[in-house]
CSV table of C-alpha atoms and ligand atoms in Angstrom, one decimal:
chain,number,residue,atom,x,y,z
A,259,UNK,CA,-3.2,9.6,23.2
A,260,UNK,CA,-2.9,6.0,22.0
A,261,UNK,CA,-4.1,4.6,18.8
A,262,UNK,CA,-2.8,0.7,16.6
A,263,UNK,CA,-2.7,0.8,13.3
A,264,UNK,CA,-2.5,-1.9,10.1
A,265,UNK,CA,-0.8,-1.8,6.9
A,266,UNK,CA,0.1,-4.3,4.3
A,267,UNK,CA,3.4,-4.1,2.0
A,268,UNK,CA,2.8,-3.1,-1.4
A,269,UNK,CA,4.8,-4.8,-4.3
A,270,UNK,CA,5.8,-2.5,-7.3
A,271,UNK,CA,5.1,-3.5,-10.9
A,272,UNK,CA,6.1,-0.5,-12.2
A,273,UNK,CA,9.0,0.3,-10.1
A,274,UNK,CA,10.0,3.5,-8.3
A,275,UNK,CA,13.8,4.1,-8.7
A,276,UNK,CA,15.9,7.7,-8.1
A,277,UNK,CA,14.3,11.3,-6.1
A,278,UNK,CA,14.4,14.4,-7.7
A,279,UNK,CA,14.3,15.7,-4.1
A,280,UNK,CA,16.1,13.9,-2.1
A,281,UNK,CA,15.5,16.3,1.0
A,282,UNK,CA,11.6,15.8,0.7
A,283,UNK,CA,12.3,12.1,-0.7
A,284,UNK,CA,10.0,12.7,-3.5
A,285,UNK,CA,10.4,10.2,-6.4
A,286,UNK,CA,11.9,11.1,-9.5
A,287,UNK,CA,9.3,9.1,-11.1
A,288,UNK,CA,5.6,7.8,-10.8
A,289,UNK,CA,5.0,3.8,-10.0
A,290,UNK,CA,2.6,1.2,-9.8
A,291,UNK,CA,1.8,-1.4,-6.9
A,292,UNK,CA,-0.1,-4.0,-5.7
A,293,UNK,CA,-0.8,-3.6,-2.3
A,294,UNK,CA,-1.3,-7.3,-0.5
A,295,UNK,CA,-3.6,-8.9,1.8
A,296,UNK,CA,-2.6,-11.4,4.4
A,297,UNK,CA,0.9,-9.8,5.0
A,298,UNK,CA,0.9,-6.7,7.5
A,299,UNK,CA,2.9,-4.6,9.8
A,300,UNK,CA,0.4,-3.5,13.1
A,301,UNK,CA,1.9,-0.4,14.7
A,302,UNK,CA,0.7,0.7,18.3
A,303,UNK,CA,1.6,4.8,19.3
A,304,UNK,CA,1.6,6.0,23.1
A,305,UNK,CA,2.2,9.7,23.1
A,306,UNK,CA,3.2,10.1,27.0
A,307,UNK,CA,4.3,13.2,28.2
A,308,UNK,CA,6.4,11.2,31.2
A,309,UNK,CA,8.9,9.9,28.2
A,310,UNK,CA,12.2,12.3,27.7
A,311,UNK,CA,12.8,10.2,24.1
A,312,UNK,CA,10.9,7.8,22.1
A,313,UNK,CA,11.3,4.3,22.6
A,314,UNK,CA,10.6,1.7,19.7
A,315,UNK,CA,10.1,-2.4,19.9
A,316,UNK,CA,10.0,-4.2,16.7
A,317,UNK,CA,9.1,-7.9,16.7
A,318,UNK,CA,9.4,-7.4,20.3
A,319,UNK,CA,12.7,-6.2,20.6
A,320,UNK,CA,13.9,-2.7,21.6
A,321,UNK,CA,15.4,-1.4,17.9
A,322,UNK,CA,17.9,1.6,18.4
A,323,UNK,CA,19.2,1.3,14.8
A,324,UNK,CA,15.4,2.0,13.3
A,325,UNK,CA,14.8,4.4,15.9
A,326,UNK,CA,16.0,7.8,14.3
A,327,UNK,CA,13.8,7.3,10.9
A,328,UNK,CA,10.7,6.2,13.0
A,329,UNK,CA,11.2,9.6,15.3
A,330,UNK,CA,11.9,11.4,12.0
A,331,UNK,CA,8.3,11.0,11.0
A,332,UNK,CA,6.6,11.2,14.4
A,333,UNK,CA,8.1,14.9,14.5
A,334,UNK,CA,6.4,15.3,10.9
A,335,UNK,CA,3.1,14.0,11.4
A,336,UNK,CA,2.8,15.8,14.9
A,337,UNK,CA,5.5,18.5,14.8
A,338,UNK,CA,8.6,18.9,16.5
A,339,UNK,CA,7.3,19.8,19.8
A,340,UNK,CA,5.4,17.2,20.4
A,341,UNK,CA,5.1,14.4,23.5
A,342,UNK,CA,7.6,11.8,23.1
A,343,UNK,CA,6.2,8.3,21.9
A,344,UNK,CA,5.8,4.7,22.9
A,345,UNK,CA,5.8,2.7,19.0
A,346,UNK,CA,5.1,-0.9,19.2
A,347,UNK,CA,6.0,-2.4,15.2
A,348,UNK,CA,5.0,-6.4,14.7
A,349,UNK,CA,4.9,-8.0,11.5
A,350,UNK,CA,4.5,-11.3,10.3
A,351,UNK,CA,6.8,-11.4,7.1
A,352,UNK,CA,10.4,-11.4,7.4
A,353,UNK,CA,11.5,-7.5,7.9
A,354,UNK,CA,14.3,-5.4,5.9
A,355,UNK,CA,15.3,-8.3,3.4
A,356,UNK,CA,12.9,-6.5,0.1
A,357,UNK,CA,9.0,-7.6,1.1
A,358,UNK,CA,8.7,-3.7,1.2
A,359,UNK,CA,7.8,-4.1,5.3
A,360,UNK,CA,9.0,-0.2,5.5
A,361,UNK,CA,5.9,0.2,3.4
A,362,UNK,CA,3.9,-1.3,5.8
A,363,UNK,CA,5.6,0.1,8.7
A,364,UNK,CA,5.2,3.8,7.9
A,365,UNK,CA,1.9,3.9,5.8
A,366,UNK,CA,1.1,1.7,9.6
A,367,UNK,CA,2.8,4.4,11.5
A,368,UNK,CA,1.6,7.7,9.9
A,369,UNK,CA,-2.0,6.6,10.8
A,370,UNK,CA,-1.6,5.2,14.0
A,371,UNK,CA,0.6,8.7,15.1
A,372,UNK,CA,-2.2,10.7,13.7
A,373,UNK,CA,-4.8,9.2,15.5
A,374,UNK,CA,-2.6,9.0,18.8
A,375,UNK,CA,-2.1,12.8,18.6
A,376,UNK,CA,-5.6,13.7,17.8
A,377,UNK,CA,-5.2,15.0,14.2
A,378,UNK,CA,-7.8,14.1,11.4
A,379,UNK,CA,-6.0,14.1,7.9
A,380,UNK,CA,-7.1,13.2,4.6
A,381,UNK,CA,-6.2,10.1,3.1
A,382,UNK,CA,-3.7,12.3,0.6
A,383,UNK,CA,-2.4,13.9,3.0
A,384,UNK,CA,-1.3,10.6,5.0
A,385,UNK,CA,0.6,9.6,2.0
A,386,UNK,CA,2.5,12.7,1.9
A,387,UNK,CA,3.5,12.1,5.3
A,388,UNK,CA,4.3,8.2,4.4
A,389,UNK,CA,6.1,8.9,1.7
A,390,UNK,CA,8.1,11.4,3.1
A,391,UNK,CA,9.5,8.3,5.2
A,392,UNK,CA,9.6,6.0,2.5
A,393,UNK,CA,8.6,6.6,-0.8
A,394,UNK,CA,7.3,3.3,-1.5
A,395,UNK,CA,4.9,3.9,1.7
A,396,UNK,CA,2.6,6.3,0.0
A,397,UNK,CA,1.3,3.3,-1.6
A,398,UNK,CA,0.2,1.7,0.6
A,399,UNK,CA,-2.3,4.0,1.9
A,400,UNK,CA,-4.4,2.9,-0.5
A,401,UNK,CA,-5.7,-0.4,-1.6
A,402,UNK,CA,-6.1,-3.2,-4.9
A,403,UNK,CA,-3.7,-1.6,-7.8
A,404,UNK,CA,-2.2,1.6,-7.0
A,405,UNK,CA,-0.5,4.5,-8.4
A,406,UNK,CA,1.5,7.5,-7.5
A,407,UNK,CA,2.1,9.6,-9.9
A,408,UNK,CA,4.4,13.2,-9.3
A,409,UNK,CA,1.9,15.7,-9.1
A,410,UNK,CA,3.7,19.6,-9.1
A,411,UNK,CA,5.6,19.8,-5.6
A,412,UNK,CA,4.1,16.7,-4.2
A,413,UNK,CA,2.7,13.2,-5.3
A,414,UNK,CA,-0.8,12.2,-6.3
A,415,UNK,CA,-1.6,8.6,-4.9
A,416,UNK,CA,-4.8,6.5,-6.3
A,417,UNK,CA,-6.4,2.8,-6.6
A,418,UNK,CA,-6.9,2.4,-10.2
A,419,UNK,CA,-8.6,-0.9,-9.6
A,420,UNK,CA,-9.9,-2.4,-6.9
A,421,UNK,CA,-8.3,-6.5,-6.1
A,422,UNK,CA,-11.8,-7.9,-6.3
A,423,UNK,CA,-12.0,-6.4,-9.4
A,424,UNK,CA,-8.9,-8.7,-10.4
A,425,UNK,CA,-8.3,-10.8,-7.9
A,426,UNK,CA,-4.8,-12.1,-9.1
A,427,UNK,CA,-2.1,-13.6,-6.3
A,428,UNK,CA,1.7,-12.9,-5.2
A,429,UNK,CA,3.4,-15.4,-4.4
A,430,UNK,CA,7.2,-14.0,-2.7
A,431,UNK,CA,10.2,-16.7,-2.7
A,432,UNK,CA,12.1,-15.6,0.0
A,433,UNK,CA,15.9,-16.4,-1.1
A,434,UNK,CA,17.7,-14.4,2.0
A,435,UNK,CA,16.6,-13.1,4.9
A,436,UNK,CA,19.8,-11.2,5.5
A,437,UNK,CA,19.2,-7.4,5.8
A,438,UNK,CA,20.1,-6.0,2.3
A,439,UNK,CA,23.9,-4.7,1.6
A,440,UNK,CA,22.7,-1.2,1.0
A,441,UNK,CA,19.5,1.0,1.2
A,442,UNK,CA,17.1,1.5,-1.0
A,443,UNK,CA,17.5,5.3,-0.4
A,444,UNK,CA,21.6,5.3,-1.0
A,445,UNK,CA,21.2,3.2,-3.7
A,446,UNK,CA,18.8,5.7,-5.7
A,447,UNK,CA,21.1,8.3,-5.4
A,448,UNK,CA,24.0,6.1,-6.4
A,449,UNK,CA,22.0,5.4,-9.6
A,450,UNK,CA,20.9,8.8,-10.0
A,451,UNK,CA,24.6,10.1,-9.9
A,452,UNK,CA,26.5,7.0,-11.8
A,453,UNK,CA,24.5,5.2,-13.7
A,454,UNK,CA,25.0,5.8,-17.5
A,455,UNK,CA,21.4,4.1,-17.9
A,456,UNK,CA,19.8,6.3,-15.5
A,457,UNK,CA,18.3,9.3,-17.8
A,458,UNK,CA,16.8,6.5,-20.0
A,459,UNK,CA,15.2,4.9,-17.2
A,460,UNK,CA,13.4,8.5,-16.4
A,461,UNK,CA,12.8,9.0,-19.7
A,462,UNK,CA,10.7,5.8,-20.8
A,463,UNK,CA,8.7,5.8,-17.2
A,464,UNK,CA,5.7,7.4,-18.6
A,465,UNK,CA,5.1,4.9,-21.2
A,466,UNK,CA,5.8,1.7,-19.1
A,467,UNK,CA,3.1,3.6,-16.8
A,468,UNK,CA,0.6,4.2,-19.1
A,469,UNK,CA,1.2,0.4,-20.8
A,470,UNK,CA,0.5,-1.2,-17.0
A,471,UNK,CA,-2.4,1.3,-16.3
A,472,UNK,CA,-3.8,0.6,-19.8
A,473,UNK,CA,-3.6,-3.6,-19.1
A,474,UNK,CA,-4.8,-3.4,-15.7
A,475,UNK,CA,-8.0,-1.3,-16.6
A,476,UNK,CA,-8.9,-3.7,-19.3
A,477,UNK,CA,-7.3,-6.7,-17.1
A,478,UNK,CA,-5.0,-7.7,-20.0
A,479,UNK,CA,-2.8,-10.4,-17.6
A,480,UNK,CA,-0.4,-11.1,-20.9
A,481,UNK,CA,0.2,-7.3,-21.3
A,482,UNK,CA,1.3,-6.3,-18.0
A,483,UNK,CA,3.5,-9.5,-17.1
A,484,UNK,CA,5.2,-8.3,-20.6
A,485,UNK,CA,5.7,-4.4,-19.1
A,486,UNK,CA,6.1,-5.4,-15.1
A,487,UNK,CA,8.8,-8.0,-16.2
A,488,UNK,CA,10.6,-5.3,-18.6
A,489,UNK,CA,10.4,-2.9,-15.4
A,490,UNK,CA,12.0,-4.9,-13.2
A,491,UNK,CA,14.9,-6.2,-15.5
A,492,UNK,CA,15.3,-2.2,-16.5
A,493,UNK,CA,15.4,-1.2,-13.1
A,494,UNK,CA,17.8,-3.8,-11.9
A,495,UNK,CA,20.2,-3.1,-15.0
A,496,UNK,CA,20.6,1.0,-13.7
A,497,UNK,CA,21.3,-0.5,-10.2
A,498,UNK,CA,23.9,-3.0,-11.6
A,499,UNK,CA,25.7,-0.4,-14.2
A,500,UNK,CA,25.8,1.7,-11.1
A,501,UNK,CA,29.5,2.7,-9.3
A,502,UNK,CA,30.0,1.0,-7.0
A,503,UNK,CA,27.2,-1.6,-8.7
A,504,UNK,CA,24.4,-2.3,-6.7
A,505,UNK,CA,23.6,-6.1,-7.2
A,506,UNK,CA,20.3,-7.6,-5.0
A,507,UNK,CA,20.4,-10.7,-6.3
A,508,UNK,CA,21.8,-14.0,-5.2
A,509,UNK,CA,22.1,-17.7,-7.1
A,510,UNK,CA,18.4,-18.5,-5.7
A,511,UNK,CA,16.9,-15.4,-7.2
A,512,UNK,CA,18.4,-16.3,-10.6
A,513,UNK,CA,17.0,-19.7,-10.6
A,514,UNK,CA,13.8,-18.5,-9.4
A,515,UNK,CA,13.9,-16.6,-12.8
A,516,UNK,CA,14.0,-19.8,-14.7
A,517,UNK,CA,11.6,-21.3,-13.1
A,518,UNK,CA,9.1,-19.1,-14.0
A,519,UNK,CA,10.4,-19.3,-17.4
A,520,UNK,CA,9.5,-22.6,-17.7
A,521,UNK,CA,6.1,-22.5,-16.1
A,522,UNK,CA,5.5,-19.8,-18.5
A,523,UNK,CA,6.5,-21.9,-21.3
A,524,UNK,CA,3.9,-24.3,-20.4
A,525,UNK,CA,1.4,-22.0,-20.1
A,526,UNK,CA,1.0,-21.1,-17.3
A,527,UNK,CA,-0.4,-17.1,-16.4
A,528,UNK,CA,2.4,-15.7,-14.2
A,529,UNK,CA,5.1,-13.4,-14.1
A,530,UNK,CA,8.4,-12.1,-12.0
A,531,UNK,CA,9.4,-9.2,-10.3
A,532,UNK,CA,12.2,-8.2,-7.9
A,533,UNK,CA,12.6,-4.8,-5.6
A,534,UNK,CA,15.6,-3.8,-3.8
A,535,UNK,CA,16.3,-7.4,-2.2
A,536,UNK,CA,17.2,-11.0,-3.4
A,537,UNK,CA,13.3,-12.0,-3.4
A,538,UNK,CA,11.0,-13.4,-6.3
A,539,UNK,CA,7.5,-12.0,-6.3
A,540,UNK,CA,5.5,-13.8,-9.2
A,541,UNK,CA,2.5,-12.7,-9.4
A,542,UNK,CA,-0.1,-15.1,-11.1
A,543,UNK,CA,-4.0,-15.9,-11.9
A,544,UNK,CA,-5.7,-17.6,-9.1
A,545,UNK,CA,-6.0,-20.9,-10.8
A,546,UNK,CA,-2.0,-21.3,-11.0
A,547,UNK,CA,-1.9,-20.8,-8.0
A,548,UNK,CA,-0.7,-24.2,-6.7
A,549,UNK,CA,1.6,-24.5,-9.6
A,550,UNK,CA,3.8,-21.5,-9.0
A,551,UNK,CA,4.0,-22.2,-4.9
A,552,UNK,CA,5.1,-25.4,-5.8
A,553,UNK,CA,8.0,-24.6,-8.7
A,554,UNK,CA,9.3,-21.8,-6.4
A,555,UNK,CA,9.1,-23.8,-3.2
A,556,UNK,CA,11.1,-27.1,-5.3
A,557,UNK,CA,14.0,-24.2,-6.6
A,558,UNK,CA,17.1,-24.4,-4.7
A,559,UNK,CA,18.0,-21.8,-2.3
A,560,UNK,CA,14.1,-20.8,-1.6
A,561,UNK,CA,14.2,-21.1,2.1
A,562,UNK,CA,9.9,-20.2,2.3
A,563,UNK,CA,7.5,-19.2,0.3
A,564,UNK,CA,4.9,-16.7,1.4
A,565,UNK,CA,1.1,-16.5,-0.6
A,566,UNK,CA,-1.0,-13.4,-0.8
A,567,UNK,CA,-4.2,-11.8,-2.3
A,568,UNK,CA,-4.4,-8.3,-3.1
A,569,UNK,CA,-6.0,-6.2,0.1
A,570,UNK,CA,-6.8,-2.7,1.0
A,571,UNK,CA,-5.4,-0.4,2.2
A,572,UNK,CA,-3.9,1.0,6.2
A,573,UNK,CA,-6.7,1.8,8.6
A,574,UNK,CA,-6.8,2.2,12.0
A,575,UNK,CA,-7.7,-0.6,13.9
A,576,UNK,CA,-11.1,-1.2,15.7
A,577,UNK,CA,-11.2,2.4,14.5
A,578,UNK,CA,-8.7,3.8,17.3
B,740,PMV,O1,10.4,3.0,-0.5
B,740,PMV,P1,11.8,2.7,-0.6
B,740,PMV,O2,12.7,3.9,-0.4
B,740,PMV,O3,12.2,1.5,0.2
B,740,PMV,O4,12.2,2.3,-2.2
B,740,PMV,C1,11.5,1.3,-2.8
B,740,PMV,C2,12.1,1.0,-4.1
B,740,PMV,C3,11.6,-0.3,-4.8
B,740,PMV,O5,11.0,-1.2,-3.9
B,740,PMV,C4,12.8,-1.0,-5.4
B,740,PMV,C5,10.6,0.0,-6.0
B,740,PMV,C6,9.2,0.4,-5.5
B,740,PMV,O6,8.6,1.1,-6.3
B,740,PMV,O7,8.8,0.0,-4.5
C-alpha cells in the first residue's frame, strides 16, 4: 500500500495556453516539451486505512493550501472511496514560481498512487490521469521531446524524439522565487474569455506544431529557436491583452531577453522561452553551454541559475 515515485518538469516549446473543457482540464490546444533530466519532484504514497483525511508534506512541511488539488487526483486515480493517504512531495528546484514543478509533482503522483493502490495502468492512461491535474503534467509521463496532441475526447501524449537523439541543454534563470500572482489555470480562462488575441492564438497552433515537430525530427536547432521563441512571445501577448492583464514577467526577465539577444548575435546556438512565471529557460547546444550559464548568471536580478539535460520520463522508483 505504499509505493515513491520520480518525475522531472517538462519545459514547453510549443506552449499550452486555454481548455476547451475546463471541467476535464483538457487543453484547448496541442503542445510541445522538453522534459528535463537532473531536476525532479520524488513523491512517496501511504494508503492507510487508520487515516480519516489525507495528509501532505512538501519539502518537509505539512501544506494545507496544496492539499485539496493533491486529494483531488488521489480520488481519480483510486476512486472516491478509497483509503485515505500519506503523500510525501520533495523537490530540488524552487516550487510554484514557473519551473513547471506541478508537472513533476502530479506526473510523480499519478504513478506513485497507482502503484500504492495496486492498479496497473498504461502509460496513456497515467497521462490522462496527470493531466486531469495539470495539463502540463501529461507531459511528463513521457521522456526526450514530447507532444500532446487533442485526440477526440481525450489527449494523445508521445516522445517524438528521444534527448540522446539531440542532446541539447536548458538552462532556467530564476528571476523570482515568489509564488506567481495568479494560476496558470485562472489565467487560461481569463485569456480564453478576454483576450481579443485569443482565437488567433487557437487558430495558428497547428502550424507552430507541425513547424517544431518538423525541426526537431530533422534536428534543425535554427528552425525551432525561430518557432519556440515566436510561441512564447505569442503566448505571453494573449496573457498581457487579457482583462485584468496577466503579466509574468519582471525587469530581470526582460534583461534576460537581451542577453540572449546578444549571445545570439554573436553566434551563439541558443534560444528563450518563458511559461506562466518570471523565469528564462534558454535552451542551447551543448557546446554553448558555458557561455549561456555565464551571460544569464552576470544579468542583474538572476538570483541562480539552474542547468539541465533532457531525461526520461516518471517511473516508479526501485520499481515500487
Ligand atoms: O499545466 P498548467 O496548468 O500549469 O499550465 C501550464 C501552462 C504553460 O506552462 C504556460 C505552458 C505549457 O505548455 O506548459
Amino acid at each position: 500500500m505504499r509505493a515513491t515515485a520520480r518525475a522531472q518538469p517538462n519545459i514547453a516549446l510549443i506552449k499550452y495556453w486555454g481548455k476547451r473543457d475546463s471541467d476535464r482540464n483538457l487543453p484547448a490546444v496541442g503542445s510541445i516539451s522538453v522534459t528535463l533530466d537532473e531536476l525532479y519532484t520524488t513523491m512517496h504514497v501511504e494508503l492507510d486505512g487508520a487515516l480519516d483525511l489525507d495528509e501532505l508534506r512538501v519539502n518537509g512541511r505539512s501544506s494545507p493550501s496544496l492539499l485539496p488539488r493533491v486529494t483531488g487526483c488521489l480520488d481519480n486515480v483510486l476512486g472516491a472511496d478509497r483509503m485515505r493517504g500519506r503523500v510525501i512531495s520533495e523537490s530540488n528546484f524552487p516550487i510554484a514560481a514557473g519551473l513547471a514543478s506541478s508537472a513533476s509533482s502530479f506526473a510523480a503522483l499519478v504513478v506513485a498512487a497507482s502503484a500504492a493502490g495496486g492498479r496497473e495502468r498504461t502509460t496513456d492512461e497515467l497521462a490522462a490521469l496527470a493531466g486531469q491535474a495539470s495539463g502540463s503534467a501529461a507531459r511528463s509521463l513521457h521522456g526526450g521531446f514530447v507532444e500532446l496532441r487533442n485526440d477526440g475526447d481525450g489527449i494523445d501524449v508521445r516522445t517524438i524524439l528521444d534527448g540522446e537523439a539531440w542532446p541539447l541543454r536548458v538552462i532556467a534563470a530564476v528571476t523570482s522565487t515568489m509564488p506567481k500572482p495568479v494560476g496558470s489555470g485562472e489565467a487560461m480562462e481569463a485569456s480564453r474569455k478576454t483576450s481579443p488575441f485569443y482565437s488567433r492564438w487557437i487558430e495558428e497552433q497547428d502550424m507552430d506544431l507541425s513547424t517544431a515537430r518538423d525541426a526537431i525530427t530533422v534536428r534543425d536547432f535554427g528552425k525551432l529557436a525561430s518557432i519556440a521563441e515566436h510561441n512564447c512571445l505569442k503566448m505571453h501577448s494573449v496573457m498581457w491583452a487579457s482583462r485584468p492583464p496577466v503579466v509574468y514577467w519582471n525587469a530581470a526577465t526582460l534583461a534576460c531577453l537581451e542577453r540572449v539577444r546578444e549571445l545570439q548575435a554573436d553566434g551563439v546556438s541558443a534560444f528563450f522561452t518563458i511559461d506562466a512565471g518570471p523565469q528564462v529557460k534558454v535552451v542551447c547546444v551543448p557546446g554553448e553551454e558555458p557561455q549561456v550559464v555565464e551571460a544569464l548568471s552576470s544579468t542583474p536580478g538572476v538570483e541562480s541559475v539552474l542547468v539541465s539535460g533532457i531525461g526520461a520520463g516518471a517511473a516508479l522508483v526501485n520499481g515500487h
